[in-house]
Short mmCIF file of C-alpha atoms in Angstrom, two decimals:
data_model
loop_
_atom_site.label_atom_id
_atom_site.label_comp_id
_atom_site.label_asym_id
_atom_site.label_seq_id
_atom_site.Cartn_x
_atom_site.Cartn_y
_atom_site.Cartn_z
CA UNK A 1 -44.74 -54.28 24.79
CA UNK A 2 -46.99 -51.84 24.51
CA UNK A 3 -47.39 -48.67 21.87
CA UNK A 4 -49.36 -45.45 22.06
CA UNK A 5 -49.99 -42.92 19.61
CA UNK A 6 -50.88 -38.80 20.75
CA UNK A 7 -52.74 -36.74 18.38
CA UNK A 8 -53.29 -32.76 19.25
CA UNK A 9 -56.02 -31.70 16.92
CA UNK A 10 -57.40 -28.19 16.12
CA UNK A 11 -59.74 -27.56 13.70
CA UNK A 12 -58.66 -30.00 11.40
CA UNK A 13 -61.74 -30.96 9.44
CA UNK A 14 -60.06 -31.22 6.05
CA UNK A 15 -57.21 -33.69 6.44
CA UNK A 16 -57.94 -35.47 9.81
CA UNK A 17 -60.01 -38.22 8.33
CA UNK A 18 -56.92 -39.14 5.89
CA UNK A 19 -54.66 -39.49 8.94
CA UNK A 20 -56.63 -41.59 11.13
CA UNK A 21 -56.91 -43.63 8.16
CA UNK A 22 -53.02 -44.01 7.64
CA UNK A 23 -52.69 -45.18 11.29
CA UNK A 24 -55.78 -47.32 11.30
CA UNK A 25 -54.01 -49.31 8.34
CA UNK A 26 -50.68 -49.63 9.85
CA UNK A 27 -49.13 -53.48 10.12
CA UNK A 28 -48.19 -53.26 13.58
CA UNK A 29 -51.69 -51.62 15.58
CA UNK A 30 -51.44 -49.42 18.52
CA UNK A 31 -52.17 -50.46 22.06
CA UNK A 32 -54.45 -46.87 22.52
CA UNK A 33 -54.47 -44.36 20.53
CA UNK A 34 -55.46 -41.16 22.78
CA UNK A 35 -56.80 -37.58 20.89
CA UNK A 36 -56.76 -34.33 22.55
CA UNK A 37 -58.80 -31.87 20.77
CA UNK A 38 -58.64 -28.09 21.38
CA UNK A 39 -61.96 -26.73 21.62
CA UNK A 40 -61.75 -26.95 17.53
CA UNK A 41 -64.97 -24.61 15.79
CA UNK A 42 -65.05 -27.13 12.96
CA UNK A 43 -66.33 -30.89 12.19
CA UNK A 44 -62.79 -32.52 13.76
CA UNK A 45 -64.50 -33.75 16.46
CA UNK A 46 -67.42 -35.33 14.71
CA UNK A 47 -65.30 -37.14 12.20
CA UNK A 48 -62.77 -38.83 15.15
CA UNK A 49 -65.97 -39.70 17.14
CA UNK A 50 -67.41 -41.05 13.73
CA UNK A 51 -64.52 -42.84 12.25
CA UNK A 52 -63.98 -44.43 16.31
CA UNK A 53 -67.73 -45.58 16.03
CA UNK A 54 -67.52 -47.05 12.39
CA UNK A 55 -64.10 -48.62 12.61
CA UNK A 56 -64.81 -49.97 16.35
CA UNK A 57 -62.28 -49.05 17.95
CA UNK A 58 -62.48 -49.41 21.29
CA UNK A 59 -58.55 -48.46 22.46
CA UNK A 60 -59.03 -45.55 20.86
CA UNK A 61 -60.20 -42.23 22.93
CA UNK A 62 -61.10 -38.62 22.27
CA UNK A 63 -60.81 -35.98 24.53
CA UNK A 64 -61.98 -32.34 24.00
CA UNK A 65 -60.30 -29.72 26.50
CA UNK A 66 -62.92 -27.66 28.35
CA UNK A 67 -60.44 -24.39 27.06
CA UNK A 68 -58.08 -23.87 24.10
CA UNK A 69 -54.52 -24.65 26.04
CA UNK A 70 -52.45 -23.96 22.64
CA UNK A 71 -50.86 -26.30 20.30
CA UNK A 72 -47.65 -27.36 22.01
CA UNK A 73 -49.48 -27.45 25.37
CA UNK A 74 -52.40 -29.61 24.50
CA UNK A 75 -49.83 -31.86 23.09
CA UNK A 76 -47.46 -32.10 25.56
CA UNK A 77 -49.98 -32.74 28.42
CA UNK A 78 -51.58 -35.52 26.19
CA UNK A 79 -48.52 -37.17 25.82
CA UNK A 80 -48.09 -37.66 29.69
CA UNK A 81 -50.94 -39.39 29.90
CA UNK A 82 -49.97 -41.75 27.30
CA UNK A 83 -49.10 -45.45 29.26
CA UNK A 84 -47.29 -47.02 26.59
CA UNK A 85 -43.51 -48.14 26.31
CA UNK A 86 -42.91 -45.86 23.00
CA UNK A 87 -45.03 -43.25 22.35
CA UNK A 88 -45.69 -41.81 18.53
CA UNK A 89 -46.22 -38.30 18.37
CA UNK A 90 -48.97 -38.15 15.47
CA UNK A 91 -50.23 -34.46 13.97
CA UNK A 92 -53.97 -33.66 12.49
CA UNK A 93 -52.33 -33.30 8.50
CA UNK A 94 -50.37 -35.67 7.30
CA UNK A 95 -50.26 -39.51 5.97
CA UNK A 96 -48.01 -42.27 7.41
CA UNK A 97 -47.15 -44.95 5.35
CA UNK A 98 -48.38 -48.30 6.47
CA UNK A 99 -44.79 -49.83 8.09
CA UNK A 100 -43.87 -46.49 9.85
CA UNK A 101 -45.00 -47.80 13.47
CA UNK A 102 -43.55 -51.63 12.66
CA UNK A 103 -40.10 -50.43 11.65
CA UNK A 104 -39.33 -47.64 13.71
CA UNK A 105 -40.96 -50.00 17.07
CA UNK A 106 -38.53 -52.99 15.60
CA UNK A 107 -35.96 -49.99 15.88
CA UNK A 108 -36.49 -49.22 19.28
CA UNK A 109 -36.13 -52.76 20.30
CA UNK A 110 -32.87 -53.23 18.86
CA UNK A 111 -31.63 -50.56 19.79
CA UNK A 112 -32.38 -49.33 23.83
CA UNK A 113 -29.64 -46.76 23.67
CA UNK A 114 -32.33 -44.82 21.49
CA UNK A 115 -34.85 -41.97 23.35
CA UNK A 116 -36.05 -40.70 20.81
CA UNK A 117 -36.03 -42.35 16.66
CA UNK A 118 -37.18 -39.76 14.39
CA UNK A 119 -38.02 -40.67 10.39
CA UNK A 120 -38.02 -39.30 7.27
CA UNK A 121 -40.49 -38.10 5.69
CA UNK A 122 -41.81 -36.68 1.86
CA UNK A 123 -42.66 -33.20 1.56
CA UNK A 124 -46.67 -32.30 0.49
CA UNK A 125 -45.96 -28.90 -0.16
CA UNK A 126 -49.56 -27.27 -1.24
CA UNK A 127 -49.51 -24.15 -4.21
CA UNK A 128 -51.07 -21.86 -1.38
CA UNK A 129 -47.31 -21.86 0.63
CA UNK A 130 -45.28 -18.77 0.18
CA UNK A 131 -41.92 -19.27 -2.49
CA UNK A 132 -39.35 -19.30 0.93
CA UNK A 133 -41.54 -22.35 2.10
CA UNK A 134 -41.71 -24.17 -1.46
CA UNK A 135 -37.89 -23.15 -1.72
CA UNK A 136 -37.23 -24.36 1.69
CA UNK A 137 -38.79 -27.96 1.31
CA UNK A 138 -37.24 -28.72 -1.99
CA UNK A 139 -33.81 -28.68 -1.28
CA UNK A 140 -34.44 -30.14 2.27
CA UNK A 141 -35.93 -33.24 0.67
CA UNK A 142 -33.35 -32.90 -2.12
CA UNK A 143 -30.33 -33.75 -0.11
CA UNK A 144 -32.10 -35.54 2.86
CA UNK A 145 -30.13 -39.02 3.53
CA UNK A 146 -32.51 -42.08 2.25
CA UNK A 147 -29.68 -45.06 2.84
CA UNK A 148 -32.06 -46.95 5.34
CA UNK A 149 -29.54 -46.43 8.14
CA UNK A 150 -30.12 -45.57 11.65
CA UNK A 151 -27.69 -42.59 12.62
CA UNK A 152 -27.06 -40.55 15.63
CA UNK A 153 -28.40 -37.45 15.13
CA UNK A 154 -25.02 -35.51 16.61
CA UNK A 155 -24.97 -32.32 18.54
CA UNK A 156 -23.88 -28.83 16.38
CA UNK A 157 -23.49 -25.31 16.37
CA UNK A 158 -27.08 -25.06 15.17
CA UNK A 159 -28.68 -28.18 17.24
CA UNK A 160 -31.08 -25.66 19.33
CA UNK A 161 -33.46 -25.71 16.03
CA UNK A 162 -35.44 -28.87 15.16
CA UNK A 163 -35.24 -29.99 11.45
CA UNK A 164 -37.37 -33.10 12.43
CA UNK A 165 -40.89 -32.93 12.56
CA UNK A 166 -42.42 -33.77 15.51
CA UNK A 167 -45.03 -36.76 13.89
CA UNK A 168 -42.25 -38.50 12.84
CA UNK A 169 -40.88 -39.35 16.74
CA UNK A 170 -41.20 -42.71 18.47
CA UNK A 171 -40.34 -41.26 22.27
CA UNK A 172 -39.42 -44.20 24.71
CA UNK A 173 -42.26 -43.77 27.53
CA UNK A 174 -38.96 -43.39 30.51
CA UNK A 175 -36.99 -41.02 28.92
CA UNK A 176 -40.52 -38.63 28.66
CA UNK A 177 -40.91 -39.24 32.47
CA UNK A 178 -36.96 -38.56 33.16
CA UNK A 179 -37.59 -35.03 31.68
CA UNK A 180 -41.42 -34.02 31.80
CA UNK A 181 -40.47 -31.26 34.40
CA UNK A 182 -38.39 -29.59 32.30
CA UNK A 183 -40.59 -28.21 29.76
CA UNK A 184 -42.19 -24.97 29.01
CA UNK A 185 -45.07 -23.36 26.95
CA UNK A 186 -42.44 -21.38 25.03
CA UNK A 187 -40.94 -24.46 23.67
CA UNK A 188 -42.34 -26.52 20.90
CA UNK A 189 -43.30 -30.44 22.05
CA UNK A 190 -40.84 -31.21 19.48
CA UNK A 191 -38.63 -28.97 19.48
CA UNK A 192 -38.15 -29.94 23.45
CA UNK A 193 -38.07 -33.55 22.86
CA UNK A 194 -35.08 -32.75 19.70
CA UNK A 195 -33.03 -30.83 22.26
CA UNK A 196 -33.37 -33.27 25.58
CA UNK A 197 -32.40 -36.18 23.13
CA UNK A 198 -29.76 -34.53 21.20
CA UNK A 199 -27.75 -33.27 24.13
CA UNK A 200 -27.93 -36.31 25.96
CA UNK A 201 -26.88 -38.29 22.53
CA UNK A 202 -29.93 -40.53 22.66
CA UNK A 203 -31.75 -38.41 19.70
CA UNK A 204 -31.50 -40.73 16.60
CA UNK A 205 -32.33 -40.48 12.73
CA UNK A 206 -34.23 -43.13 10.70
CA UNK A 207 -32.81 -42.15 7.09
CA UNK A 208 -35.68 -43.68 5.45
CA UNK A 209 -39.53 -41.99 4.88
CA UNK A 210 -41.90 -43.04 6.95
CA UNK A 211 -45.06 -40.28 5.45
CA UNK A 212 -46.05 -37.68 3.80
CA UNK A 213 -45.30 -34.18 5.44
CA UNK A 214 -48.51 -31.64 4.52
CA UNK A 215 -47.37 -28.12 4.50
CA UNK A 216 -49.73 -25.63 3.66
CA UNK A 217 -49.98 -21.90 4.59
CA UNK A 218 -52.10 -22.55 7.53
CA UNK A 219 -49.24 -25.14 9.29
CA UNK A 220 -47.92 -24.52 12.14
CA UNK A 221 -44.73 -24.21 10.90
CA UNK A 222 -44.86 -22.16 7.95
CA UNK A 223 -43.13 -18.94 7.13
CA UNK A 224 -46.29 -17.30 5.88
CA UNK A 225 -47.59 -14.38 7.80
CA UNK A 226 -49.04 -10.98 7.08
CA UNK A 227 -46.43 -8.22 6.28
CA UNK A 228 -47.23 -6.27 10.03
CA UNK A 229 -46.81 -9.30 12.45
CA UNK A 230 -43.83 -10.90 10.36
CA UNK A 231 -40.90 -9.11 12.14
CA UNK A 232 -42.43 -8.88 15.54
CA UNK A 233 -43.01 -12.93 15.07
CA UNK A 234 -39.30 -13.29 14.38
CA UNK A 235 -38.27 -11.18 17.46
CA UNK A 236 -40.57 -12.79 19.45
CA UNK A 237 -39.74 -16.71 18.39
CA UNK A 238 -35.76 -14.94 18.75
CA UNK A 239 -36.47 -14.21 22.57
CA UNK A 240 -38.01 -17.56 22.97
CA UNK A 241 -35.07 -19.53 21.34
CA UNK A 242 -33.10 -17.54 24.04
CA UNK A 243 -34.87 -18.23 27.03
CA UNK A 244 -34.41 -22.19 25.35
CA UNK A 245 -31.02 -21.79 25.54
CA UNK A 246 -31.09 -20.34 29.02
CA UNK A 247 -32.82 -23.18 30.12
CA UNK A 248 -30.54 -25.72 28.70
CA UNK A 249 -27.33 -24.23 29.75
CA UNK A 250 -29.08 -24.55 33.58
CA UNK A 251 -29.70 -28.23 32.78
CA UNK A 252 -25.76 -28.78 31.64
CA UNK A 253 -24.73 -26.95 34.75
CA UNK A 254 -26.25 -29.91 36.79
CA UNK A 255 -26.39 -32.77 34.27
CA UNK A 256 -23.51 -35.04 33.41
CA UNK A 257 -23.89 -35.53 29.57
CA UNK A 258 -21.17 -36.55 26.29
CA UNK A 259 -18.83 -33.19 25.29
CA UNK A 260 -20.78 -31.14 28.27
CA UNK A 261 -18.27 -28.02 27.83
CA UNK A 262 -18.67 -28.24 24.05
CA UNK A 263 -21.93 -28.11 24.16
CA UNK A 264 -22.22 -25.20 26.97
CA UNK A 265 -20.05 -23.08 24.66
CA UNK A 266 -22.32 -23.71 21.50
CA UNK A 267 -25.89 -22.64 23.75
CA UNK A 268 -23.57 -19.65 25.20
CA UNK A 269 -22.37 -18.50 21.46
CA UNK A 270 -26.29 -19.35 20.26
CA UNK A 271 -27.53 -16.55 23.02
CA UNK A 272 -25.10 -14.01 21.59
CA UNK A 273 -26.51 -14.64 17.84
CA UNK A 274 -29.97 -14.40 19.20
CA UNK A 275 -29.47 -11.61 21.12
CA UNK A 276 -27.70 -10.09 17.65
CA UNK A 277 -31.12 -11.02 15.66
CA UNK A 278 -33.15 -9.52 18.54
CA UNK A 279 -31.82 -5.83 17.91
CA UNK A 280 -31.08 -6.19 14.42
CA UNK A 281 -34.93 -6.75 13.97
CA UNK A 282 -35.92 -4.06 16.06
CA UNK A 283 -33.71 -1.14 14.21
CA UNK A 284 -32.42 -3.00 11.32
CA UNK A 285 -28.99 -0.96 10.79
CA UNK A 286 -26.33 -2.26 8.60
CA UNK A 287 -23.71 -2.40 11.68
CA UNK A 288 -26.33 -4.97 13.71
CA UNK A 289 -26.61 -7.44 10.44
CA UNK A 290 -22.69 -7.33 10.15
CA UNK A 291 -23.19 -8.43 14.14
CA UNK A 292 -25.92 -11.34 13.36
CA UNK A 293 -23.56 -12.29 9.98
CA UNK A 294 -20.78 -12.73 12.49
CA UNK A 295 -23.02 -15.34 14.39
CA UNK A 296 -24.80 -16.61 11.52
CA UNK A 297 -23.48 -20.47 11.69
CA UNK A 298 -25.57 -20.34 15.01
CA UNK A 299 -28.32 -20.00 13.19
CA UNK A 300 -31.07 -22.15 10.39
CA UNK A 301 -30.40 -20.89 7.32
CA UNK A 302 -33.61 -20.03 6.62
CA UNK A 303 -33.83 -17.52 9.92
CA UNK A 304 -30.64 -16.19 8.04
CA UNK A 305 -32.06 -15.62 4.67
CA UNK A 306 -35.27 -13.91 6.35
CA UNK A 307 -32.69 -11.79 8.13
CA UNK A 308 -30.80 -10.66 4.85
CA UNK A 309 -34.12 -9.89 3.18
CA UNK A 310 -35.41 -7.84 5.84
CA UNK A 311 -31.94 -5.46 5.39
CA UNK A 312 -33.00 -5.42 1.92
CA UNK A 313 -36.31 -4.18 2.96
CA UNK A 314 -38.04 -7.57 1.01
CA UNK A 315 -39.52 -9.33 3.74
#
């Protein structure tokens, strides 16, 4: 049995040598550990090829593209060339607790009818994140389920939107090769891997936390942004989430999967909602938000919130 870990890395001097710690002290080692670094301006490269040299580790590898592909590129291409029979998705920023690769690997044994095990995880939530973000992360770790159980992670009106992080996936090496061809720039690596699971019902939760979660304002997924490029982000990410949703409902037309007309119906009502948002962010007039309310349960609530503020002329 063999494990790999992928790391995308981008300029992440400050926090990258605390990661590579957290997996170097894990009780159940890698096979390789591969690192894909793109074209970062900072010391991130320095400190991998350091900490590789002083730890001497010799399975692990750094590679530096020769251009800056993107975040969700670099990573996705990295993991492809990953050989092991689970893969861990690992990011630049945060801190894995010691047992995370032994538990969710024992996991993954038991359990072959599992693609794709994500865990839990502890918010680090930095001052510097705006109040939405702070707001956001509180309750999510609030009422997140810590029982220890592993649950399928089931297929809703609102299952186009990842609410797993990406470094907390163990991806089984086959399913990643089943479904390689399908993705696109436009999609998140996780967010691709959250919908390929989930509507083939092989997408399962590890209620338990496996790390620490570093959110600042300069994450990737943050809701900071300057005032100017905050709506024309949201229309933009709103037309992406539809061409998702395009996408999938052209993989259910061919695939054979659990509840398939259920599931068409959700992606179809998902495109209306989006299609709502689109306009309502381009004009914002009272009779489009009564349209995206109507949809709203299509939605993360936090897209919905940003949406009521905007009407309200507060975002």
């Amino acid at each position: 049995m063999k494990i790999s870990c992928v790391i995308a890395t981008y300029n992440g001097e400050k926090y990258i040598a605390e990661q590579l710690e957290s997996l170097f002290y894990q009780t159940r080692q890698f096979e390789e550990v591969l690192i894909f670094d793109d074209c970062s301006t900072d010391l991130t490269v320095k400190i991998v090829k350091q900490f590789i040299r002083e730890k001497h580790l010799n399975n692990w590898f750094i590679s530096v593209n020769e251009i800056n592909k993107g975040f969700s590129k670099n990573f996705f291409e990295g993991l492809q060339k990953a050989t092991g029979d689970f893969i861990f998705l690992c990011d630049q920023d945060d801190i894995w607790y010691k047992d995370k690769v032994q538990r969710m690997t024992d996991i993954m044994l038991d359990q072959p009818q599992i693609n794709i095990l994500s865990g839990g995880y502890k918010p680090l939530v930095s001052k510097s994140m705006d109040s939405l973000s702070k707001i956001y992360y509180f309750f999510n770790n609030k009422f997140s389920k810590k029982d220890k159980k592993v649950v399928l992670q089931r297929f809703k009106k609102n299952s186009v939107y990842t609410t797993r992080p990406g470094w907390t996936y163990c991806v089984r090496k086959e399913f990643l090769d089943s479904c390689k061809n399908l993705y696109h720039n436009y999609s998140s690596h996780d967010g691709f891997f959250w919908r390929y699971g989930m509507i083939n019902d092989s997408f399962y939760n590890f209620n338990c936390e496996t790390g620490q979660f570093r959110r600042t304002s300069n994450s990737a997924s943050s809701f900071s942004n300057s005032k100017e490029n905050k709506v024309r982000r949201e229309i933009e990410l709103s037309k992406n989430y539809r061409q998702i949703c395009l996408d999938m409902l052209k993989y259910l037309s061919t695939t054979d999967v659990p509840r398939k007309r259920y599931k068409q119906k959700i992606y179809i009502k998902t495109i209306k909602y989006l299609e709502a948002r689109i306009i309502f962010l381009e004009n914002r007039s009272m009779k489009n938000f009564i349209k995206v309310s109507i949809f709203s349960g299509y939605t993360r609530k936090v897209w919905y919130a940003k949406d009521c503020l905007n009407m309200l002329g507060k975002l």
